[in-house]
XYZ file of C-alpha atoms in Angstrom:
166
model
C -17.775 8.075 5.523
C -14.771 6.973 7.502
C -14.492 6.547 11.272
C -11.719 8.629 12.812
C -9.125 6.179 14.201
C -11.928 3.642 14.434
C -10.162 1.040 16.544
C -9.116 3.685 19.056
C -12.784 4.489 19.677
C -13.313 1.130 21.391
C -12.477 1.218 25.088
C -10.840 -1.833 26.623
C -12.517 -3.071 29.788
C -10.372 -2.005 32.787
C -9.894 -5.644 33.861
C -8.500 -6.495 30.399
C -6.148 -3.517 30.046
C -3.314 -5.351 31.817
C -3.331 -7.895 28.973
C -2.209 -5.126 26.602
C 0.729 -3.977 28.735
C 4.095 -3.042 27.287
C 7.327 -1.664 28.698
C 9.100 1.535 27.659
C 11.927 3.556 29.181
C 9.206 5.399 31.122
C 7.822 2.271 32.732
C 4.976 -0.197 32.309
C 2.032 1.021 30.229
C -1.195 -0.456 28.940
C -3.781 0.519 26.379
C -7.124 1.966 27.453
C -8.463 1.829 23.906
C -8.091 -0.896 21.302
C -4.853 -0.384 19.363
C -4.121 -1.471 15.811
C -2.348 -4.789 15.632
C -4.294 -6.854 18.142
C -5.109 -10.265 16.687
C -8.888 -9.849 16.902
C -9.064 -6.043 16.505
C -10.611 -6.087 13.019
C -13.212 -8.702 13.917
C -14.037 -6.911 17.179
C -14.510 -3.591 15.401
C -16.673 -5.169 12.688
C -18.797 -6.900 15.333
C -19.283 -3.583 17.117
C -20.360 -1.611 14.036
C -22.624 -4.468 12.923
C -24.330 -4.284 16.323
C -24.567 -0.473 16.474
C -25.896 -0.039 12.950
C -27.939 -3.277 12.756
C -31.258 -1.482 12.085
C -29.733 0.346 9.098
C -27.340 -2.194 7.535
C -28.714 -3.606 4.306
C -31.433 -0.954 4.155
C -29.939 2.535 4.162
C -26.375 1.748 5.132
C -23.446 -0.568 4.438
C -20.464 -0.876 6.772
C -17.105 -2.550 6.298
C -14.846 -2.078 9.302
C -14.395 1.722 9.528
C -15.865 2.565 6.105
C -19.545 3.488 6.049
C -21.855 4.151 3.142
C -25.285 5.739 3.550
C -27.466 5.026 0.543
C -30.841 6.247 -0.665
C -33.057 5.311 -3.578
C -34.448 8.844 -3.789
C -32.703 12.172 -3.148
C -35.425 13.331 -0.742
C -34.737 10.301 1.495
C -31.001 10.885 1.802
C -31.092 13.536 4.551
C -33.349 11.393 6.794
C -31.058 8.393 6.145
C -27.987 10.447 7.089
C -29.828 11.738 10.148
C -30.526 8.189 11.356
C -26.840 7.345 10.926
C -25.687 10.496 12.732
C -28.102 9.777 15.587
C -26.385 6.432 16.174
C -22.917 7.962 15.794
C -23.802 10.630 18.364
C -25.444 8.143 20.734
C -22.271 6.041 20.859
C -19.893 9.038 20.667
C -18.266 7.788 17.473
C -16.277 10.341 15.503
C -15.814 10.574 11.752
C -12.734 11.670 9.850
C -13.991 14.724 7.921
C -11.151 14.539 5.394
C -12.300 11.050 4.357
C -16.034 11.771 4.207
C -17.947 12.740 1.077
C -21.590 13.794 1.045
C -24.164 14.349 -1.703
C -22.349 12.204 -4.239
C -24.182 10.184 -6.871
C -21.431 7.569 -7.021
C -18.159 6.670 -5.389
C -15.667 3.969 -4.475
C -16.561 1.630 -1.640
C -14.545 -1.469 -0.809
C -12.783 -1.278 -4.181
C -15.954 -1.092 -6.277
C -17.925 1.770 -7.791
C -21.327 2.271 -6.173
C -24.020 4.319 -7.910
C -27.759 4.372 -8.558
C -27.131 1.625 -11.119
C -25.719 -0.631 -8.391
C -22.247 -2.114 -7.957
C -19.854 -1.737 -10.876
C -16.224 -2.566 -11.553
C -13.702 0.074 -10.578
C -12.289 1.551 -13.825
C -8.824 1.718 -12.217
C -8.848 -2.065 -11.696
C -9.947 -2.657 -15.286
C -7.186 -0.352 -16.541
C -4.628 -2.242 -14.424
C -5.568 -5.441 -16.286
C -5.499 -3.727 -19.688
C -2.054 -2.268 -18.950
C -0.512 -5.509 -17.708
C 2.402 -6.932 -19.664
C 2.335 -10.498 -20.957
C 2.897 -12.796 -17.963
C 6.312 -14.465 -18.058
C 6.563 -16.130 -14.660
C 4.279 -18.104 -12.385
C 4.101 -15.060 -10.098
C 3.004 -12.870 -13.047
C 0.249 -15.371 -13.908
C -0.871 -15.488 -10.275
C -1.019 -11.687 -10.211
C -3.114 -11.584 -13.390
C -5.390 -14.356 -12.100
C -5.952 -12.435 -8.869
C -6.796 -9.216 -10.692
C -9.225 -10.970 -13.030
C -10.802 -12.931 -10.154
C -11.618 -9.660 -8.394
C -13.663 -8.623 -11.427
C -15.343 -11.937 -12.368
C -18.679 -10.837 -10.929
C -18.792 -8.281 -13.763
C -17.810 -10.715 -16.552
C -20.715 -12.513 -18.191
C -20.343 -16.325 -18.012
C -16.972 -16.009 -16.250
C -17.396 -19.415 -14.625
C -17.633 -21.065 -18.065
C -14.195 -19.781 -19.096
C -11.308 -22.235 -19.224
C -8.436 -21.914 -16.732
C -5.319 -20.004 -17.825
C -2.993 -22.934 -17.059
C-alpha cells in the first residue's frame, strides 16, 4: 500500500508555518502541510508512521516512509490484519493511493526486494541487471558493479568470505 501524497498529509503547526514561507508574484505564502524537499521531511514522516503503526510494525505490518506492507502467516488472518491497519488509517485520516495499492497478493516487491511466504528474496530484476552488465572498464563501472552486488550480498552464501574485486 502507498500513502497518497504522504508528506502532504502532515499538517505544520500554525506557529511553524511562517518558517516555510516563500514569495511569488501573488505575494507571501506559506505551507500548511509538510512539502517535499524540507530537510527533515523524510525523517519526520517515518517517525510519524512508526508512532501511528507501532502496535502493528514487526507483527502484521512493515512500513518504510509512505510504503506499507500488511502481512499474514495464514490467509484467514489477512482480513483482520488489514482491518487493524485501516482502523489506524481512518483514525488519523490518512489516505492511500489506490493506483499504488495491491491486495490479496501472495508476493510482491517491497523496498526493492521480493516478499513472499518464503520470506525476503532477491529481486529478479536486480539479478538480471548484474547478469547483463558489460565487463567493467573504468573505476566508475567497477563502483557500479560493486554497488549492485552489495545490494544482493544478503542472498549470496558466504559473501563476506569473498575477496575484494580490486
